[in-house]
DNA sequence: CAATGATCTGCGGGTTCCCGCAGGACAAGC
DNA sequence: GCTTGTCCTGCGGGAACCCGCAGATCATTG
């Protein structure tokens, strides 16, 4: 049994290494990579079955790395180990996990016990382990209150990329008006409106929505980057 | 001599603690806070002269904490200790450092030696120490090539907040047309234009500029948050 | 002084956005 | 069947945007 660690912070890397060794005595090799790009290569070379991986790394972040790894072998078990439970990351992860794959998502702030437990649960028992806090974020998506539906999130990303309504319409095969309707929904969900209708201090709703999404951590730079690549890709 | 550590990651916190104790044997107390808000309170209570502090923390980030601390006692010596050298952070820091204050900016990836050296230089010799990599980013601002001037950065932030041209004009006491001119400059610097002028795949320049700035790390969520607070403040 | 350049400002137009109103498609329920 | 609800679509107008053209200010330089 071999475990691959993908993490760019040296301190956390050695901490993880130690945790893996003590939590999984049946493991006979622990490999390390220090960013997503190297992680992918190592995983391919190793045919790794068990990976624990950071999100937010410099070269290529965890989500992108995980996506290509899972594309090659969907049965790989991956434990994500992240600083934050931002909606953008949580959404990003659950968007790429293949049908029936087992994975975990634990925060770096959780205790060593919980981490070790998660390692055993995910790797040995093929059980998905998601931190309570992360779970909360995940469900906001469906909950009636605020929290964006998939359609709304999609359009948010397109807008954040800087596309026009018309472009979005043709990409998504929708009428212009439909796109604008969805934008309207999005504005409501994000509670974006013209503010003091007076004469001053108005907003450009489109960019304001992006700002609010950023501040609420619904969106972040790496989500935009991922969308950008997808855009370049299907530009053929 | 007392040193205050403000850092939300437990591992890094204890690593820092150790580094401070060995690098500064003349130091007789090392205190710790685990986010910006608590750090401010602790600094005030302690009348701390020496602080080493993380940027990107949950409750209140390092830049905001440093700003209030420096407002109360501008002679406080602060060593920033950050994961990234994003332009947004570098700019954020140099924007708040008071006249003649001494500070440092080192990356978490630098060696233990360099860290200890920086601790001694900043705290004992009142010498500013800025990592080479960070320095590079800092100078891009003035360098002829790309890299935004202050005027351009200012307008970028206002746009990213979601303000209208007109609103920006009245806030900055400029004519509408001037604001639009600066936007034009900004678009050029960010290399943002309509792309394939054909019929498809056009951009909304305004939001596209924000997207590009995000991807180039000129802007990030906390920069937007800071701007948002400033906006609320001078709304009187 | 004249000349050059950078910056601010106004005008005018074409385009895009924001959004109310209104009609059509389709499903669920009394 | 009729109603109610949700979603997509078109029309039209007012506002905001992008931007070329042009005049005005101000600093620098030969």
Coordinates of N, CA and C in Angstrom, one line a residue, chain A residues 55-195:
Chain A
X55 N -5.8 21.7 -1.4 CA -6.3 22.6 -2.5 C -5.4 23.8 -2.4
X56 N -5.7 24.8 -3.2 CA -4.8 26.0 -3.3 C -3.3 25.7 -3.2
X57 N -2.8 25.3 -4.3 CA -1.4 25.2 -4.5 C -1.0 26.1 -5.7
X58 N 0.3 26.4 -5.8 CA 0.7 27.4 -6.8 C 0.5 26.9 -8.2
X59 N 1.3 25.9 -8.6 CA 1.4 25.5 -10.0 C 0.1 25.1 -10.6
X60 N -0.6 24.4 -9.9 CA -1.8 23.8 -10.4 C -2.6 23.3 -9.2
X61 N -3.8 23.8 -9.0 CA -4.4 23.6 -7.7 C -5.0 22.2 -7.6
X62 N -5.4 21.9 -6.4 CA -5.8 20.5 -6.1 C -7.0 20.0 -6.9
X63 N -7.9 20.9 -7.2 CA -9.1 20.5 -7.9 C -8.7 20.1 -9.3
X64 N -7.9 20.9 -10.0 CA -7.5 20.5 -11.3 C -6.7 19.2 -11.3
X65 N -5.8 19.1 -10.4 CA -5.0 17.8 -10.3 C -6.0 16.7 -10.1
X66 N -6.9 16.8 -9.2 CA -7.8 15.7 -8.9 C -8.6 15.3 -10.1
X67 N -9.0 16.3 -10.8 CA -9.9 16.1 -12.0 C -9.1 15.2 -13.0
X68 N -7.9 15.5 -13.3 CA -7.2 14.7 -14.3 C -6.9 13.3 -13.7
X69 N -6.6 13.3 -12.4 CA -6.3 12.0 -11.8 C -7.5 11.1 -11.9
X70 N -8.6 11.7 -11.5 CA -9.8 10.9 -11.5 C -10.3 10.5 -12.9
X71 N -9.9 11.3 -13.9 CA -10.3 11.0 -15.3 C -9.5 9.7 -15.7
X72 N -8.3 9.6 -15.2 CA -7.5 8.4 -15.6 C -7.9 7.2 -14.8
X73 N -8.1 7.3 -13.5 CA -8.5 6.2 -12.7 C -9.5 6.7 -11.7
X74 N -10.8 6.5 -12.0 CA -11.9 7.0 -11.2 C -12.0 6.3 -9.8
X75 N -11.3 5.2 -9.6 CA -11.4 4.6 -8.3 C -10.3 5.0 -7.3
X76 N -9.5 6.0 -7.7 CA -8.6 6.6 -6.8 C -9.3 7.2 -5.6
X77 N -8.7 6.9 -4.4 CA -9.3 7.5 -3.2 C -8.5 8.7 -2.8
X78 N -9.2 9.8 -2.7 CA -8.6 11.1 -2.5 C -9.1 11.8 -1.2
X79 N -8.2 12.1 -0.3 CA -8.6 12.9 0.8 C -8.1 14.4 0.7
X80 N -9.1 15.3 0.6 CA -8.7 16.7 0.4 C -8.5 17.3 1.8
X81 N -7.5 18.1 1.9 CA -7.0 18.6 3.2 C -6.8 20.1 3.0
X82 N -7.8 20.9 3.4 CA -7.7 22.3 3.0 C -7.8 23.3 4.2
X83 N -7.4 24.5 3.9 CA -7.4 25.5 5.0 C -8.9 26.0 5.2
X84 N -9.6 26.1 4.1 CA -10.9 26.8 4.2 C -12.0 26.0 3.7
X85 N -13.2 26.3 4.1 CA -14.4 25.7 3.7 C -15.2 26.6 2.8
X86 N -14.5 27.4 2.0 CA -15.2 28.3 1.1 C -16.1 27.6 0.1
X87 N -17.3 28.2 -0.1 CA -18.2 27.5 -1.0 C -17.6 27.2 -2.4
X88 N -16.7 28.1 -2.8 CA -16.1 27.9 -4.1 C -15.3 26.6 -4.2
X89 N -14.6 26.3 -3.1 CA -13.8 25.1 -3.1 C -14.7 23.9 -3.0
X90 N -15.7 23.9 -2.1 CA -16.5 22.8 -1.9 C -17.3 22.5 -3.1
X91 N -17.8 23.5 -3.8 CA -18.5 23.3 -5.0 C -17.6 22.7 -6.1
X92 N -16.4 23.3 -6.1 CA -15.4 22.8 -7.1 C -15.2 21.4 -7.0
X93 N -15.0 20.9 -5.7 CA -14.7 19.5 -5.5 C -15.9 18.6 -5.9
X94 N -17.1 19.0 -5.4 CA -18.2 18.1 -5.6 C -18.6 18.1 -7.1
X95 N -18.1 19.1 -7.8 CA -18.4 19.1 -9.3 C -17.5 18.1 -10.1
X96 N -16.4 17.7 -9.5 CA -15.5 16.8 -10.3 C -15.5 15.4 -9.8
X97 N -16.1 15.1 -8.6 CA -15.9 13.8 -8.1 C -16.8 12.8 -9.0
X98 N -16.2 11.8 -9.5 CA -16.9 10.9 -10.4 C -17.9 10.0 -9.7
X99 N -18.8 9.4 -10.5 CA -19.9 8.6 -9.9 C -19.2 7.5 -9.0
X100 N -19.7 7.4 -7.8 CA -19.3 6.3 -6.9 C -17.8 6.4 -6.4
X101 N -17.1 7.5 -6.7 CA -15.8 7.6 -6.2 C -15.8 7.9 -4.7
X102 N -14.8 7.5 -4.0 CA -14.8 7.8 -2.5 C -13.7 8.9 -2.3
X103 N -14.1 9.9 -1.5 CA -13.2 10.9 -1.2 C -13.5 11.5 0.2
X104 N -12.7 12.4 0.7 CA -12.9 13.0 2.0 C -12.5 14.5 1.9
X105 N -13.0 15.3 2.8 CA -12.7 16.7 2.8 C -12.6 17.1 4.2
X106 N -11.4 17.3 4.7 CA -11.2 17.8 6.1 C -10.4 19.0 6.1
X107 N -10.7 19.8 7.1 CA -10.0 21.1 7.3 C -8.7 20.9 8.0
X108 N -7.8 21.8 7.8 CA -6.5 21.7 8.4 C -6.6 22.0 9.9
X109 N -7.7 22.7 10.3 CA -7.8 23.0 11.7 C -8.3 21.9 12.5
X110 N -8.7 20.8 11.9 CA -9.3 19.7 12.8 C -8.2 19.0 13.5
X111 N -8.6 18.3 14.5 CA -7.6 17.6 15.4 C -6.9 16.5 14.7
X112 N -5.7 16.1 15.2 CA -5.0 15.0 14.6 C -5.8 13.7 14.6
X113 N -6.6 13.6 15.7 CA -7.4 12.4 15.8 C -8.3 12.2 14.6
X114 N -9.0 13.3 14.4 CA -10.0 13.3 13.3 C -9.3 13.1 11.9
X115 N -8.2 13.7 11.8 CA -7.5 13.5 10.5 C -7.1 12.0 10.3
X116 N -6.6 11.4 11.4 CA -6.2 10.0 11.3 C -7.4 9.1 11.0
X117 N -8.5 9.4 11.7 CA -9.7 8.7 11.5 C -10.2 8.8 10.1
X118 N -10.1 10.0 9.5 CA -10.5 10.2 8.1 C -9.6 9.4 7.2
X119 N -8.4 9.4 7.5 CA -7.5 8.6 6.6 C -7.9 7.1 6.6
X120 N -8.1 6.6 7.7 CA -8.5 5.2 7.8 C -9.9 4.9 7.1
X121 N -10.8 5.8 7.4 CA -12.2 5.6 6.8 C -12.2 5.7 5.3
X122 N -11.5 6.7 4.8 CA -11.5 6.9 3.3 C -10.7 5.8 2.6
X123 N -9.5 5.6 3.1 CA -8.6 4.7 2.4 C -8.9 3.2 2.6
X124 N -9.3 2.8 3.8 CA -9.5 1.4 4.1 C -10.9 1.0 3.9
X125 N -11.8 1.9 4.3 CA -13.2 1.4 4.3 C -14.0 2.1 3.2
X126 N -13.3 2.8 2.3 CA -14.0 3.4 1.2 C -15.2 4.2 1.6
X127 N -15.1 4.9 2.7 CA -16.2 5.7 3.2 C -15.9 7.2 3.0
X128 N -16.9 7.9 2.5 CA -16.7 9.4 2.3 C -16.8 10.1 3.7
X129 N -15.8 10.9 3.9 CA -15.8 11.7 5.2 C -15.7 13.1 4.9
X130 N -16.7 13.9 5.2 CA -16.7 15.3 5.0 C -16.9 16.0 6.3
X131 N -16.0 16.9 6.6 CA -16.1 17.7 7.9 C -17.5 18.3 8.0
X132 N -17.9 18.4 9.3 CA -19.2 19.0 9.6 C -19.4 20.3 8.9
X133 N -18.3 21.1 9.1 CA -18.4 22.5 8.7 C -18.5 22.6 7.2
X134 N -17.8 21.7 6.5 CA -17.9 21.7 5.0 C -19.2 21.2 4.6
X135 N -19.8 20.3 5.3 CA -21.1 19.7 5.0 C -22.1 20.9 5.0
X136 N -22.0 21.7 6.0 CA -22.9 22.9 6.1 C -22.9 23.7 4.8
X137 N -21.8 24.0 4.3 CA -21.6 24.8 3.1 C -22.3 24.1 2.0
X138 N -22.0 22.8 1.9 CA -22.4 22.0 0.8 C -24.0 22.0 0.6
X139 N -24.6 22.0 1.7 CA -26.1 21.9 1.7 C -26.8 23.3 1.4
X140 N -26.1 24.3 1.7 CA -26.6 25.6 1.4 C -27.1 25.7 0.0
X141 N -26.4 25.0 -0.9 CA -26.7 25.0 -2.3 C -28.2 24.7 -2.6
X142 N -28.7 23.7 -1.9 CA -30.1 23.3 -2.1 C -31.1 24.0 -1.3
X143 N -30.7 24.3 -0.1 CA -31.6 24.8 0.9 C -32.4 26.0 0.3
X144 N -33.6 26.1 0.7 CA -34.5 27.1 0.1 C -34.0 28.5 0.2
X145 N -33.4 28.8 1.4 CA -32.9 30.2 1.6 C -31.9 30.7 0.6
X146 N -31.0 31.5 1.0 CA -30.0 31.9 0.0 C -29.1 30.7 -0.3
X147 N -28.2 30.9 -1.1 CA -27.4 29.8 -1.7 C -27.9 29.6 -3.1
X148 N -26.9 29.4 -4.0 CA -27.3 29.5 -5.4 C -27.6 28.1 -6.0
X149 N -28.6 28.1 -6.9 CA -28.9 26.9 -7.6 C -27.8 26.7 -8.6
X150 N -27.8 25.5 -9.3 CA -26.7 25.2 -10.3 C -26.8 26.2 -11.4
X151 N -28.0 26.5 -11.9 CA -28.2 27.4 -13.0 C -27.6 28.8 -12.6
X152 N -27.9 29.2 -11.4 CA -27.4 30.5 -11.0 C -25.9 30.5 -10.9
X153 N -25.4 29.4 -10.4 CA -23.9 29.4 -10.2 C -23.2 29.4 -11.6
X154 N -23.8 28.7 -12.5 CA -23.2 28.7 -13.8 C -23.1 30.1 -14.4
X155 N -24.2 30.8 -14.3 CA -24.2 32.1 -14.9 C -23.3 33.1 -14.2
X156 N -23.2 32.9 -12.9 CA -22.3 33.7 -12.1 C -20.9 33.5 -12.6
X157 N -20.5 32.3 -12.9 CA -19.2 32.1 -13.3 C -18.9 32.7 -14.7
X158 N -19.9 32.6 -15.6 CA -19.8 33.2 -16.9 C -19.7 34.7 -16.8
X159 N -20.5 35.3 -16.0 CA -20.4 36.7 -15.8 C -19.0 37.1 -15.2
X160 N -18.6 36.3 -14.3 CA -17.3 36.7 -13.6 C -16.2 36.6 -14.6
X161 N -16.3 35.7 -15.6 CA -15.3 35.6 -16.6 C -15.3 36.8 -17.5
X162 N -16.3 37.6 -17.5 CA -16.4 38.8 -18.3 C -17.1 38.7 -19.6
X163 N -17.9 37.6 -19.7 CA -18.7 37.4 -21.0 C -19.9 38.3 -21.1
X164 N -20.3 38.6 -22.3 CA -21.5 39.4 -22.4 C -22.7 38.5 -22.4
X165 N -23.9 39.1 -22.2 CA -25.1 38.3 -22.2 C -25.3 37.5 -23.5
X166 N -25.0 38.2 -24.6 CA -25.2 37.5 -25.8 C -24.3 36.3 -26.0
X167 N -23.0 36.5 -25.6 CA -22.1 35.4 -25.7 C -22.5 34.2 -24.8
X168 N -23.0 34.5 -23.6 CA -23.4 33.5 -22.7 C -24.6 32.8 -23.3
X169 N -25.5 33.5 -23.9 CA -26.7 32.9 -24.5 C -26.3 31.9 -25.6
X170 N -25.3 32.3 -26.4 CA -25.0 31.4 -27.5 C -24.2 30.2 -27.0
X171 N -23.4 30.4 -26.0 CA -22.7 29.3 -25.4 C -23.6 28.3 -24.8
X172 N -24.6 28.8 -24.1 CA -25.5 27.9 -23.3 C -26.7 27.6 -24.1
X173 N -26.8 28.0 -25.4 CA -27.9 27.7 -26.2 C -29.2 28.2 -25.6
X174 N -29.2 29.4 -25.2 CA -30.4 30.0 -24.6 C -30.7 31.3 -25.3
X175 N -31.9 31.8 -25.2 CA -32.2 33.1 -25.7 C -31.6 34.2 -24.9
X176 N -31.3 35.3 -25.5 CA -30.8 36.5 -24.7 C -31.6 36.8 -23.5
X177 N -32.9 36.8 -23.7 CA -33.8 37.2 -22.6 C -33.7 36.2 -21.4
X178 N -33.6 35.0 -21.7 CA -33.5 34.0 -20.6 C -32.2 34.2 -19.8
X179 N -31.1 34.5 -20.5 CA -29.9 34.8 -19.8 C -30.1 35.9 -18.8
X180 N -30.8 37.0 -19.3 CA -31.0 38.1 -18.5 C -31.9 37.8 -17.3
X181 N -32.9 36.9 -17.6 CA -33.8 36.5 -16.4 C -32.9 35.8 -15.4
X182 N -32.1 35.0 -15.8 CA -31.2 34.3 -14.8 C -30.4 35.3 -14.0
X183 N -29.9 36.2 -14.7 CA -29.1 37.3 -14.1 C -29.9 37.9 -13.0
X184 N -31.1 38.2 -13.4 CA -32.1 38.8 -12.4 C -32.2 38.0 -11.1
X185 N -32.4 36.7 -11.3 CA -32.5 35.8 -10.2 C -31.2 35.9 -9.4
X186 N -30.1 35.9 -10.1 CA -28.8 35.9 -9.4 C -28.7 37.2 -8.5
X187 N -29.1 38.3 -9.1 CA -29.0 39.5 -8.3 C -29.9 39.4 -7.0
X188 N -31.0 38.9 -7.2 CA -31.9 38.7 -6.0 C -31.2 37.9 -4.9
X189 N -30.7 36.7 -5.4 CA -30.1 35.8 -4.4 C -28.9 36.5 -3.7
X190 N -28.2 37.3 -4.4 CA -27.0 37.9 -3.8 C -27.4 39.2 -3.2
X191 N -28.7 39.5 -3.2 CA -29.1 40.8 -2.6 C -28.4 42.0 -3.2
X192 N -28.4 42.0 -4.5 CA -27.7 43.1 -5.2 C -28.8 44.0 -5.8
X193 N -28.9 45.2 -5.4 CA -29.8 46.2 -6.1 C -29.2 47.6 -6.1
X194 N -29.9 48.5 -6.6 CA -29.3 49.8 -6.9 C -29.0 50.6 -5.7
X195 N -29.3 50.1 -4.5 CA -29.0 50.8 -3.3 C -29.8 52.1 -3.3

